[in-house]
Amino acid sequence: MGIIERIKEIEAEMARTQKNKATEYHLGQLKAKLAKLRTQLLEPPKGAASGGEGFEVTKYGHGRVALIGFPSVGKSTLLTLLTGTHSEAASYEFTTLTCIPGIIHYKDAKIQLLDLPGIIEGASAGKGRGRQVIAVAKSSDLVLMVLDASKSEGHRHILTNELEAVGLRLNKRPPQIYFKRKKTGGISFNSTVPLSHIDEKLSYQILHEYKIHNAEILFREDATVDDFIDVIEGNRKYIKCIYVYNKIDVVGIDDVDRLARQPNSIVISCNLKLNLDRLLAKMWDEMGLVRVYTKPQGQQPDFSEPVILSTDRGGCSVEDFCNHIHRNLLRDIKYVLVWGTSAKHYPQRCGVSQILHDEDVVQLVKKKEKEEDGGRGRFKSHTTGPARISDREKKAPLKN
């Protein structure tokens, strides 16, 4: 029996098992087995020379956004409107067969937008080259899930399940669970909060399924069984997602209002070019890009080329700003002057741990160079007098 058949068998057993107190341990074991099989499904076959041709393109710009959706929902048209890059669009499905990159120039930043081929149900199992498409989405900073507003709401759940099956967690944060494998000592189970979804016995059974008999576990929140399995696997990618409903020009105003009020959703029309500016603003807010302008000492700030920082790519502190310019700059910094919303007064003298906000102005003040004489007073390393005795200035004789 292959891995896909075993996955289907476990899913069928979970579907027909009633959820109650008596079956929660059995369901926890089934979830652990299912997660292990899905991880094995993503691994390349043993002895394979290469993984085949993929869609990966070189990273460029200050952020990467991937377009994911079913065929013929308007992904290629959206790429053409936002970036100006031509992507073939037609009335038949699977027009795009490879990854087509484009660049969005927005607020002095360059954002790479990737048009990926449409995926279908069963993409996580490899149907329609779905694994290559989802692999590119894993390397992105943001996912735009393009949906057809005139189709059923089930498409959103299908795509979400396909992405979660390969380890992508949309609009979630990593669970506050400390997990560390050990060589000896058994399993240490502790929690700082009351747990309602998992207990010590269930966690032992899940660890036994992974053949882990020595580990340290600490729950800092009321996490679920799925969260605990994600921490054990350790290969999950937590990424932000915006649900983009296209073709709102063919549905009623009531449906548009209902879709627009859903969380992390935005409605657009590529045909009539409606609400595209709101989509760009939403992308900017979700990516959390921060523009920082530099100010040389005694001069006006340079507003032409900002330094773009991001929480997902390094951080937004003064230390990250210095490392972005040059890795050796930080050791020469004496203090930093900051103008902007992150400062309490203008200018504020800050240290390297100060968190910068969007459109802040930063002036770096370096330490003064050491004196050439190597010290002062009796601590001088060498004298400033003449080297030869004959060159010394003779004092005038004392008067009688």
mmCIF file of C-alpha atoms in Angstrom:
data_model
loop_
_atom_site.group_PDB
_atom_site.id
_atom_site.type_symbol
_atom_site.label_atom_id
_atom_site.label_comp_id
_atom_site.label_asym_id
_atom_site.label_seq_id
_atom_site.Cartn_x
_atom_site.Cartn_y
_atom_site.Cartn_z
ATOM 1 C CA MET A 1 0.000 0.000 0.000
ATOM 2 C CA GLY A 2 1.410 3.380 -1.052
ATOM 3 C CA ILE A 3 1.649 6.518 1.045
ATOM 4 C CA ILE A 4 -1.335 8.180 -0.660
ATOM 5 C CA GLU A 5 -3.548 5.144 -0.035
ATOM 6 C CA ARG A 6 -2.510 5.047 3.625
ATOM 7 C CA ILE A 7 -3.285 8.752 3.964
ATOM 8 C CA LYS A 8 -6.750 8.246 2.485
ATOM 9 C CA GLU A 9 -7.369 5.288 4.797
ATOM 10 C CA ILE A 10 -6.450 7.310 7.895
ATOM 11 C CA GLU A 11 -8.585 10.257 6.749
ATOM 12 C CA ALA A 12 -11.541 7.918 6.240
ATOM 13 C CA GLU A 13 -11.053 6.434 9.716
ATOM 14 C CA MET A 14 -10.926 9.924 11.251
ATOM 15 C CA ALA A 15 -14.103 10.915 9.399
ATOM 16 C CA ARG A 16 -16.101 7.977 10.752
ATOM 17 C CA THR A 17 -14.759 8.269 14.329
ATOM 18 C CA GLN A 18 -16.972 10.198 16.724
ATOM 19 C CA LYS A 19 -15.322 13.051 18.598
ATOM 20 C CA ASN A 20 -15.722 12.676 22.343
ATOM 21 C CA LYS A 21 -13.676 12.158 25.492
ATOM 22 C CA ALA A 22 -13.263 8.448 24.882
ATOM 23 C CA THR A 23 -11.883 8.808 21.346
ATOM 24 C CA GLU A 24 -9.638 11.894 21.728
ATOM 25 C CA TYR A 25 -6.519 9.764 22.354
ATOM 26 C CA HIS A 26 -7.243 7.607 19.308
ATOM 27 C CA LEU A 27 -7.804 10.704 17.137
ATOM 28 C CA GLY A 28 -4.556 12.220 18.420
ATOM 29 C CA GLN A 29 -2.616 9.140 17.345
ATOM 30 C CA LEU A 30 -4.278 9.206 13.915
ATOM 31 C CA LYS A 31 -3.361 12.882 13.460
ATOM 32 C CA ALA A 32 0.274 12.099 14.316
ATOM 33 C CA LYS A 33 0.344 9.223 11.800
ATOM 34 C CA LEU A 34 -1.235 11.457 9.162
ATOM 35 C CA ALA A 35 1.348 14.218 9.719
ATOM 36 C CA LYS A 36 4.212 11.698 9.431
ATOM 37 C CA LEU A 37 2.876 10.286 6.165
ATOM 38 C CA ARG A 38 2.385 13.743 4.654
ATOM 39 C CA THR A 39 5.963 14.642 5.566
ATOM 40 C CA GLN A 40 7.171 11.452 3.863
ATOM 41 C CA LEU A 41 5.093 12.346 0.812
ATOM 42 C CA LEU A 42 6.941 15.658 0.438
ATOM 43 C CA GLU A 43 10.380 14.045 0.647
ATOM 44 C CA PRO A 44 12.022 13.166 -2.676
ATOM 45 C CA PRO A 45 12.195 9.437 -3.485
ATOM 46 C CA LYS A 46 15.369 7.655 -2.431
ATOM 47 C CA GLY A 47 17.911 7.204 -5.185
ATOM 48 C CA ALA A 48 16.408 9.962 -7.344
ATOM 49 C CA ALA A 49 19.072 11.936 -9.193
ATOM 50 C CA SER A 50 17.129 15.200 -9.170
ATOM 51 C CA GLY A 51 13.760 16.514 -8.174
ATOM 52 C CA GLY A 52 12.788 17.501 -11.706
ATOM 53 C CA GLU A 53 12.166 20.923 -13.140
ATOM 54 C CA GLY A 54 10.749 23.443 -10.665
ATOM 55 C CA PHE A 55 9.293 26.941 -10.835
ATOM 56 C CA GLU A 56 11.775 28.678 -8.541
ATOM 57 C CA VAL A 57 13.040 32.089 -9.672
ATOM 58 C CA THR A 58 15.736 34.303 -8.165
ATOM 59 C CA LYS A 59 14.592 36.509 -5.301
ATOM 60 C CA TYR A 60 14.560 40.187 -6.158
ATOM 61 C CA GLY A 61 13.399 43.322 -4.394
ATOM 62 C CA HIS A 62 12.342 43.930 -0.822
ATOM 63 C CA GLY A 63 9.557 41.322 -0.667
ATOM 64 C CA ARG A 64 8.002 38.418 -2.536
ATOM 65 C CA VAL A 65 4.296 37.820 -3.142
ATOM 66 C CA ALA A 66 2.883 34.645 -4.732
ATOM 67 C CA LEU A 67 -0.429 34.392 -6.612
ATOM 68 C CA ILE A 68 -2.212 31.106 -5.886
ATOM 69 C CA GLY A 69 -5.624 30.020 -7.094
ATOM 70 C CA PHE A 70 -7.648 27.762 -9.332
ATOM 71 C CA PRO A 71 -7.238 28.039 -13.116
ATOM 72 C CA SER A 72 -8.950 30.951 -14.909
ATOM 73 C CA VAL A 73 -9.596 33.205 -11.908
ATOM 74 C CA GLY A 74 -7.595 36.192 -13.200
ATOM 75 C CA LYS A 75 -4.074 35.708 -11.794
ATOM 76 C CA SER A 76 -2.280 36.543 -15.053
ATOM 77 C CA THR A 77 -4.460 39.596 -15.662
ATOM 78 C CA LEU A 78 -3.773 40.831 -12.134
ATOM 79 C CA LEU A 79 -0.018 40.433 -12.668
ATOM 80 C CA THR A 80 -0.199 42.431 -15.895
ATOM 81 C CA LEU A 81 -2.180 45.245 -14.257
ATOM 82 C CA LEU A 82 0.048 45.570 -11.183
ATOM 83 C CA THR A 83 3.509 45.091 -12.727
ATOM 84 C CA GLY A 84 3.176 45.769 -16.467
ATOM 85 C CA THR A 85 4.756 42.371 -17.191
ATOM 86 C CA HIS A 86 2.884 40.542 -19.927
ATOM 87 C CA SER A 87 1.469 37.193 -18.851
ATOM 88 C CA GLU A 88 -0.559 35.185 -21.347
ATOM 89 C CA ALA A 89 -4.275 35.225 -20.524
ATOM 90 C CA ALA A 90 -6.979 33.334 -22.418
ATOM 91 C CA SER A 91 -10.482 31.960 -21.951
ATOM 92 C CA TYR A 92 -9.275 28.385 -21.400
ATOM 93 C CA GLU A 93 -7.773 26.850 -18.260
ATOM 94 C CA PHE A 94 -4.061 26.298 -17.569
ATOM 95 C CA THR A 95 -2.904 29.148 -19.816
ATOM 96 C CA THR A 96 0.075 29.763 -17.519
ATOM 97 C CA LEU A 97 2.352 26.724 -17.385
ATOM 98 C CA THR A 98 5.375 28.144 -15.537
ATOM 99 C CA CYS A 99 6.260 30.831 -12.996
ATOM 100 C CA ILE A 100 6.216 34.370 -14.426
ATOM 101 C CA PRO A 101 7.802 37.080 -12.201
ATOM 102 C CA GLY A 102 6.990 40.782 -12.182
ATOM 103 C CA ILE A 103 8.035 43.820 -10.113
ATOM 104 C CA ILE A 104 5.627 46.192 -8.324
ATOM 105 C CA HIS A 105 7.066 49.680 -7.694
ATOM 106 C CA TYR A 106 5.128 50.975 -4.684
ATOM 107 C CA LYS A 107 6.175 53.591 -2.095
ATOM 108 C CA ASP A 108 9.848 53.541 -3.170
ATOM 109 C CA ALA A 109 9.949 49.758 -2.660
ATOM 110 C CA LYS A 110 10.271 46.907 -5.135
ATOM 111 C CA ILE A 111 7.969 43.943 -4.516
ATOM 112 C CA GLN A 112 8.355 40.768 -6.574
ATOM 113 C CA LEU A 113 5.026 39.303 -7.727
ATOM 114 C CA LEU A 114 4.947 35.705 -8.971
ATOM 115 C CA ASP A 115 2.224 34.392 -11.280
ATOM 116 C CA LEU A 116 2.019 30.641 -10.638
ATOM 117 C CA PRO A 117 0.075 28.012 -12.610
ATOM 118 C CA GLY A 118 -3.379 27.189 -11.325
ATOM 119 C CA ILE A 119 -3.644 24.356 -8.819
ATOM 120 C CA ILE A 120 -6.451 21.842 -8.474
ATOM 121 C CA GLU A 121 -7.832 19.678 -5.715
ATOM 122 C CA GLY A 122 -5.241 17.059 -4.815
ATOM 123 C CA ALA A 123 -2.282 19.360 -5.520
ATOM 124 C CA SER A 124 -0.644 18.415 -2.220
ATOM 125 C CA ALA A 125 -0.445 14.810 -3.483
ATOM 126 C CA GLY A 126 1.302 15.943 -6.678
ATOM 127 C CA LYS A 127 -1.620 16.442 -9.082
ATOM 128 C CA GLY A 128 -1.079 19.066 -11.774
ATOM 129 C CA ARG A 129 2.481 19.832 -10.583
ATOM 130 C CA GLY A 130 0.908 21.162 -7.422
ATOM 131 C CA ARG A 131 3.966 20.418 -5.288
ATOM 132 C CA GLN A 132 6.210 22.718 -7.352
ATOM 133 C CA VAL A 133 3.637 25.516 -7.154
ATOM 134 C CA ILE A 134 3.264 25.206 -3.382
ATOM 135 C CA ALA A 135 7.064 25.003 -2.935
ATOM 136 C CA VAL A 136 7.406 28.461 -4.496
ATOM 137 C CA ALA A 137 4.654 29.757 -2.194
ATOM 138 C CA LYS A 138 6.686 28.550 0.803
ATOM 139 C CA SER A 139 9.523 30.907 -0.147
ATOM 140 C CA SER A 140 7.209 33.932 -0.348
ATOM 141 C CA ASP A 141 6.584 36.618 2.252
ATOM 142 C CA LEU A 142 2.878 36.882 1.398
ATOM 143 C CA VAL A 143 0.322 34.737 -0.437
ATOM 144 C CA LEU A 144 -2.467 36.261 -2.524
ATOM 145 C CA MET A 145 -5.169 33.611 -2.858
ATOM 146 C CA VAL A 146 -7.111 34.718 -5.943
ATOM 147 C CA LEU A 147 -10.705 33.460 -5.944
ATOM 148 C CA ASP A 148 -13.662 33.838 -8.284
ATOM 149 C CA ALA A 149 -16.411 35.823 -6.583
ATOM 150 C CA SER A 150 -19.047 34.155 -8.759
ATOM 151 C CA LYS A 151 -18.028 30.615 -7.707
ATOM 152 C CA SER A 152 -18.891 28.776 -4.494
ATOM 153 C CA GLU A 153 -17.235 29.524 -1.163
ATOM 154 C CA GLY A 154 -15.889 25.971 -1.064
ATOM 155 C CA HIS A 155 -12.954 26.899 -3.327
ATOM 156 C CA ARG A 156 -11.396 28.886 -0.483
ATOM 157 C CA HIS A 157 -11.565 25.919 1.899
ATOM 158 C CA ILE A 158 -10.177 23.532 -0.723
ATOM 159 C CA LEU A 159 -7.133 25.729 -1.381
ATOM 160 C CA THR A 160 -6.562 26.312 2.334
ATOM 161 C CA ASN A 161 -6.648 22.556 3.023
ATOM 162 C CA GLU A 162 -4.223 21.873 0.152
ATOM 163 C CA LEU A 163 -1.736 24.410 1.504
ATOM 164 C CA GLU A 164 -2.066 23.200 5.090
ATOM 165 C CA ALA A 165 -1.503 19.597 3.951
ATOM 166 C CA VAL A 166 2.052 20.507 2.876
ATOM 167 C CA GLY A 167 2.944 22.496 5.992
ATOM 168 C CA LEU A 168 1.765 26.030 5.157
ATOM 169 C CA ARG A 169 -0.132 27.756 7.983
ATOM 170 C CA LEU A 170 -2.080 30.752 6.725
ATOM 171 C CA ASN A 171 -2.599 33.792 8.991
ATOM 172 C CA LYS A 172 -1.410 31.920 12.068
ATOM 173 C CA ARG A 173 1.462 32.505 14.455
ATOM 174 C CA PRO A 174 3.808 29.800 15.757
ATOM 175 C CA PRO A 175 2.387 28.119 18.873
ATOM 176 C CA GLN A 176 3.963 29.022 22.204
ATOM 177 C CA ILE A 177 5.280 25.524 22.910
ATOM 178 C CA TYR A 178 8.862 24.770 23.973
ATOM 179 C CA PHE A 179 10.029 21.380 22.707
ATOM 180 C CA LYS A 180 13.549 19.956 22.918
ATOM 181 C CA ARG A 181 14.747 16.421 22.315
ATOM 182 C CA LYS A 182 17.143 14.897 24.823
ATOM 183 C CA LYS A 183 19.319 11.807 24.922
ATOM 184 C CA THR A 184 18.298 10.626 28.379
ATOM 185 C CA GLY A 185 15.982 11.574 31.225
ATOM 186 C CA GLY A 186 12.587 10.550 29.877
ATOM 187 C CA ILE A 187 9.796 12.981 29.013
ATOM 188 C CA SER A 188 9.326 16.139 31.086
ATOM 189 C CA PHE A 189 5.834 17.647 30.648
ATOM 190 C CA ASN A 190 4.958 21.105 32.076
ATOM 191 C CA SER A 191 2.513 23.909 31.328
ATOM 192 C CA THR A 192 2.098 27.484 32.545
ATOM 193 C CA VAL A 193 -1.614 27.637 31.663
ATOM 194 C CA PRO A 194 -4.534 25.203 32.058
ATOM 195 C CA LEU A 195 -4.807 22.883 29.033
ATOM 196 C CA SER A 196 -8.227 21.985 27.629
ATOM 197 C CA HIS A 197 -7.290 20.286 24.320
ATOM 198 C CA ILE A 198 -4.353 18.078 25.273
ATOM 199 C CA ASP A 199 -3.036 16.385 28.409
ATOM 200 C CA GLU A 200 0.099 14.551 29.461
ATOM 201 C CA LYS A 201 -1.123 11.100 28.408
ATOM 202 C CA LEU A 202 -2.068 12.244 24.901
ATOM 203 C CA SER A 203 1.260 14.033 24.414
ATOM 204 C CA TYR A 204 3.084 10.832 25.461
ATOM 205 C CA GLN A 205 1.146 8.816 22.868
ATOM 206 C CA ILE A 206 1.941 11.346 20.118
ATOM 207 C CA LEU A 207 5.645 11.330 21.020
ATOM 208 C CA HIS A 208 5.605 7.529 21.092
ATOM 209 C CA GLU A 209 4.227 7.585 17.533
ATOM 210 C CA TYR A 210 7.317 9.598 16.524
ATOM 211 C CA LYS A 211 9.559 7.221 18.533
ATOM 212 C CA ILE A 212 10.604 10.014 20.882
ATOM 213 C CA HIS A 213 11.150 8.800 24.442
ATOM 214 C CA ASN A 214 13.339 11.598 25.881
ATOM 215 C CA ALA A 215 12.166 15.186 25.514
ATOM 216 C CA GLU A 216 11.318 18.370 27.371
ATOM 217 C CA ILE A 217 7.889 19.968 26.752
ATOM 218 C CA LEU A 218 6.549 23.283 28.049
ATOM 219 C CA PHE A 219 3.141 24.676 27.015
ATOM 220 C CA ARG A 220 2.883 28.464 27.329
ATOM 221 C CA GLU A 221 -0.634 28.605 25.840
ATOM 222 C CA ASP A 222 -3.738 26.441 25.528
ATOM 223 C CA ALA A 223 -2.623 24.747 22.313
ATOM 224 C CA THR A 224 -4.343 21.995 20.350
ATOM 225 C CA VAL A 225 -3.099 18.592 19.225
ATOM 226 C CA ASP A 226 -2.400 19.936 15.733
ATOM 227 C CA ASP A 227 -0.228 22.733 17.174
ATOM 228 C CA PHE A 228 1.789 20.213 19.179
ATOM 229 C CA ILE A 229 2.312 18.019 16.088
ATOM 230 C CA ASP A 230 3.457 21.090 14.118
ATOM 231 C CA VAL A 231 6.087 21.852 16.772
ATOM 232 C CA ILE A 232 7.351 18.248 16.702
ATOM 233 C CA GLU A 233 7.589 18.239 12.908
ATOM 234 C CA GLY A 234 9.444 21.564 12.926
ATOM 235 C CA ASN A 235 9.033 22.176 9.175
ATOM 236 C CA ARG A 236 5.927 24.335 9.213
ATOM 237 C CA LYS A 237 5.883 27.716 7.464
ATOM 238 C CA TYR A 238 3.699 30.427 9.000
ATOM 239 C CA ILE A 239 2.800 32.913 6.297
ATOM 240 C CA LYS A 240 0.305 35.727 5.857
ATOM 241 C CA CYS A 241 -2.442 35.380 3.268
ATOM 242 C CA ILE A 242 -4.894 37.793 1.628
ATOM 243 C CA TYR A 243 -8.029 36.361 0.014
ATOM 244 C CA VAL A 244 -8.593 38.321 -3.211
ATOM 245 C CA TYR A 245 -12.068 37.952 -4.734
ATOM 246 C CA ASN A 246 -11.922 38.833 -8.426
ATOM 247 C CA LYS A 247 -14.770 39.367 -10.936
ATOM 248 C CA ILE A 248 -17.032 41.336 -8.569
ATOM 249 C CA ASP A 249 -18.542 43.016 -11.634
ATOM 250 C CA VAL A 250 -20.600 39.864 -12.365
ATOM 251 C CA VAL A 251 -22.185 39.439 -8.896
ATOM 252 C CA GLY A 252 -24.689 41.473 -6.901
ATOM 253 C CA ILE A 253 -23.852 44.230 -4.438
ATOM 254 C CA ASP A 254 -25.045 42.090 -1.501
ATOM 255 C CA ASP A 255 -22.524 39.355 -2.337
ATOM 256 C CA VAL A 256 -19.754 41.935 -2.752
ATOM 257 C CA ASP A 257 -20.563 43.435 0.661
ATOM 258 C CA ARG A 258 -20.576 39.991 2.296
ATOM 259 C CA LEU A 259 -17.221 39.006 0.768
ATOM 260 C CA ALA A 260 -15.582 42.347 1.607
ATOM 261 C CA ARG A 261 -16.489 42.005 5.306
ATOM 262 C CA GLN A 262 -14.741 38.660 5.719
ATOM 263 C CA PRO A 263 -11.398 38.764 7.585
ATOM 264 C CA ASN A 264 -8.221 39.128 5.484
ATOM 265 C CA SER A 265 -10.322 39.554 2.334
ATOM 266 C CA ILE A 266 -10.514 42.183 -0.379
ATOM 267 C CA VAL A 267 -12.691 42.430 -3.485
ATOM 268 C CA ILE A 268 -11.407 43.607 -6.885
ATOM 269 C CA SER A 269 -12.271 43.559 -10.564
ATOM 270 C CA CYS A 270 -9.430 43.181 -13.054
ATOM 271 C CA ASN A 271 -11.844 43.744 -15.948
ATOM 272 C CA LEU A 272 -12.969 47.176 -14.711
ATOM 273 C CA LYS A 273 -9.749 47.888 -12.702
ATOM 274 C CA LEU A 274 -11.672 48.350 -9.459
ATOM 275 C CA ASN A 275 -10.098 48.537 -5.972
ATOM 276 C CA LEU A 276 -6.539 47.767 -7.116
ATOM 277 C CA ASP A 277 -5.116 50.651 -5.064
ATOM 278 C CA ARG A 278 -6.755 49.213 -1.943
ATOM 279 C CA LEU A 279 -5.175 45.841 -2.740
ATOM 280 C CA LEU A 280 -1.683 47.394 -2.925
ATOM 281 C CA ALA A 281 -2.226 49.195 0.389
ATOM 282 C CA LYS A 282 -3.399 45.938 1.998
ATOM 283 C CA MET A 283 -0.309 44.125 0.686
ATOM 284 C CA TRP A 284 1.954 46.846 2.088
ATOM 285 C CA ASP A 285 0.335 46.641 5.540
ATOM 286 C CA GLU A 286 0.485 42.838 5.688
ATOM 287 C CA MET A 287 4.140 42.644 4.615
ATOM 288 C CA GLY A 288 5.134 45.171 7.287
ATOM 289 C CA LEU A 289 7.754 46.980 5.199
ATOM 290 C CA VAL A 290 9.429 49.963 6.899
ATOM 291 C CA ARG A 291 11.082 52.815 4.971
ATOM 292 C CA VAL A 292 13.987 54.495 6.789
ATOM 293 C CA TYR A 293 15.643 57.628 5.367
ATOM 294 C CA THR A 294 19.234 58.607 6.093
ATOM 295 C CA LYS A 295 20.474 62.052 7.148
ATOM 296 C CA PRO A 296 24.192 62.985 6.877
ATOM 297 C CA GLN A 297 25.527 65.258 9.624
ATOM 298 C CA GLY A 298 24.940 68.918 8.833
ATOM 299 C CA GLN A 299 22.866 68.156 5.709
ATOM 300 C CA GLN A 300 19.243 67.662 4.722
ATOM 301 C CA PRO A 301 17.736 64.122 4.793
ATOM 302 C CA ASP A 302 17.966 62.038 1.624
ATOM 303 C CA PHE A 303 14.384 61.166 0.645
ATOM 304 C CA SER A 304 15.306 59.727 -2.756
ATOM 305 C CA GLU A 305 16.343 56.177 -1.788
ATOM 306 C CA PRO A 306 15.118 54.799 1.562
ATOM 307 C CA VAL A 307 16.482 51.737 3.322
ATOM 308 C CA ILE A 308 13.690 49.129 3.322
ATOM 309 C CA LEU A 309 13.476 46.970 6.454
ATOM 310 C CA SER A 310 11.072 44.178 7.320
ATOM 311 C CA THR A 311 10.253 42.163 10.420
ATOM 312 C CA ASP A 312 10.308 38.928 8.408
ATOM 313 C CA ARG A 313 13.638 39.780 6.771
ATOM 314 C CA GLY A 314 16.034 40.625 9.571
ATOM 315 C CA GLY A 315 14.099 43.066 11.762
ATOM 316 C CA CYS A 316 13.399 46.794 12.095
ATOM 317 C CA SER A 317 15.754 47.937 14.864
ATOM 318 C CA VAL A 318 18.636 50.407 14.576
ATOM 319 C CA GLU A 319 21.042 47.461 14.770
ATOM 320 C CA ASP A 320 19.351 45.820 11.763
ATOM 321 C CA PHE A 321 19.479 49.166 9.942
ATOM 322 C CA CYS A 322 23.257 49.414 10.503
ATOM 323 C CA ASN A 323 23.828 45.811 9.427
ATOM 324 C CA HIS A 324 21.785 46.462 6.284
ATOM 325 C CA ILE A 325 24.199 49.247 5.300
ATOM 326 C CA HIS A 326 27.452 47.515 6.346
ATOM 327 C CA ARG A 327 28.160 44.717 8.765
ATOM 328 C CA ASN A 328 31.133 46.571 10.357
ATOM 329 C CA LEU A 329 29.281 49.855 10.800
ATOM 330 C CA LEU A 330 27.777 48.948 14.171
ATOM 331 C CA ARG A 331 31.075 48.882 16.081
ATOM 332 C CA ASP A 332 31.871 52.474 15.023
ATOM 333 C CA ILE A 333 28.504 53.914 16.122
ATOM 334 C CA LYS A 334 28.524 56.219 19.155
ATOM 335 C CA TYR A 335 24.812 57.057 19.177
ATOM 336 C CA VAL A 336 21.897 57.542 16.793
ATOM 337 C CA LEU A 337 19.535 60.483 16.263
ATOM 338 C CA VAL A 338 16.002 59.567 15.148
ATOM 339 C CA TRP A 339 13.183 61.744 13.780
ATOM 340 C CA GLY A 340 9.745 60.204 13.233
ATOM 341 C CA THR A 341 6.876 58.411 14.930
ATOM 342 C CA SER A 342 9.198 56.064 16.837
ATOM 343 C CA ALA A 343 10.846 59.024 18.646
ATOM 344 C CA LYS A 344 9.373 60.688 21.742
ATOM 345 C CA HIS A 345 10.896 64.059 20.792
ATOM 346 C CA TYR A 346 12.778 65.426 17.794
ATOM 347 C CA PRO A 347 15.521 64.390 17.557
ATOM 348 C CA GLN A 348 15.749 61.543 20.040
ATOM 349 C CA ARG A 349 19.127 60.118 20.929
ATOM 350 C CA CYS A 350 18.731 56.329 20.736
ATOM 351 C CA GLY A 351 20.703 53.144 21.081
ATOM 352 C CA VAL A 352 20.941 50.219 18.698
ATOM 353 C CA SER A 353 17.884 48.464 20.187
ATOM 354 C CA GLN A 354 15.439 51.217 19.121
ATOM 355 C CA ILE A 355 12.623 49.888 16.893
ATOM 356 C CA LEU A 356 12.146 52.072 13.800
ATOM 357 C CA HIS A 357 8.799 52.940 12.221
ATOM 358 C CA ASP A 358 7.837 53.688 8.652
ATOM 359 C CA GLU A 359 9.297 56.939 7.207
ATOM 360 C CA ASP A 360 11.684 57.546 10.118
ATOM 361 C CA VAL A 361 14.817 59.655 9.547
ATOM 362 C CA VAL A 362 18.054 58.343 11.067
ATOM 363 C CA GLN A 363 21.398 60.090 11.588
ATOM 364 C CA LEU A 364 24.351 57.948 12.642
ATOM 365 C CA VAL A 365 27.041 59.573 14.788
ATOM 366 C CA LYS A 366 30.351 57.733 14.729
ATOM 367 C CA LYS A 367 32.968 57.566 17.442
ATOM 368 C CA LYS A 368 35.900 59.973 17.109
ATOM 369 C CA GLU A 369 39.146 58.498 15.902
ATOM 370 C CA LYS A 370 41.824 57.859 18.503
ATOM 371 C CA GLU A 371 44.473 60.532 18.991
ATOM 372 C CA GLU A 372 47.661 59.949 17.110
ATOM 373 C CA ASP A 373 49.866 60.521 20.157
ATOM 374 C CA GLY A 374 48.434 57.412 21.791
ATOM 375 C CA GLY A 375 47.488 58.977 25.141
ATOM 376 C CA ARG A 376 47.677 62.047 27.339
ATOM 377 C CA GLY A 377 50.082 63.314 29.992
ATOM 378 C CA ARG A 378 52.316 60.686 31.495
ATOM 379 C CA PHE A 379 50.386 57.964 29.623
ATOM 380 C CA LYS A 380 51.810 59.038 26.251
ATOM 381 C CA SER A 381 53.280 56.198 24.277
ATOM 382 C CA HIS A 382 55.944 58.462 22.717
ATOM 383 C CA THR A 383 57.310 61.968 23.114
ATOM 384 C CA THR A 384 56.788 64.888 20.772
ATOM 385 C CA GLY A 385 60.272 66.283 21.326
ATOM 386 C CA PRO A 386 63.189 66.057 18.899
ATOM 387 C CA ALA A 387 64.899 62.740 18.482
ATOM 388 C CA ARG A 388 68.523 64.037 18.768
ATOM 389 C CA ILE A 389 70.040 65.904 21.714
ATOM 390 C CA SER A 390 71.753 68.389 19.430
ATOM 391 C CA ASP A 391 68.398 69.462 17.998
ATOM 392 C CA ARG A 392 66.972 70.418 21.357
ATOM 393 C CA GLU A 393 66.266 74.050 22.054
ATOM 394 C CA LYS A 394 68.882 75.416 24.462
ATOM 395 C CA LYS A 395 67.601 77.419 27.429
ATOM 396 C CA ALA A 396 68.866 80.902 28.075
ATOM 397 C CA PRO A 397 71.500 81.164 30.860
ATOM 398 C CA LEU A 398 70.301 82.283 34.282
ATOM 399 C CA LYS A 399 70.830 85.929 35.101
ATOM 400 C CA ASN A 400 73.123 86.784 38.016
#
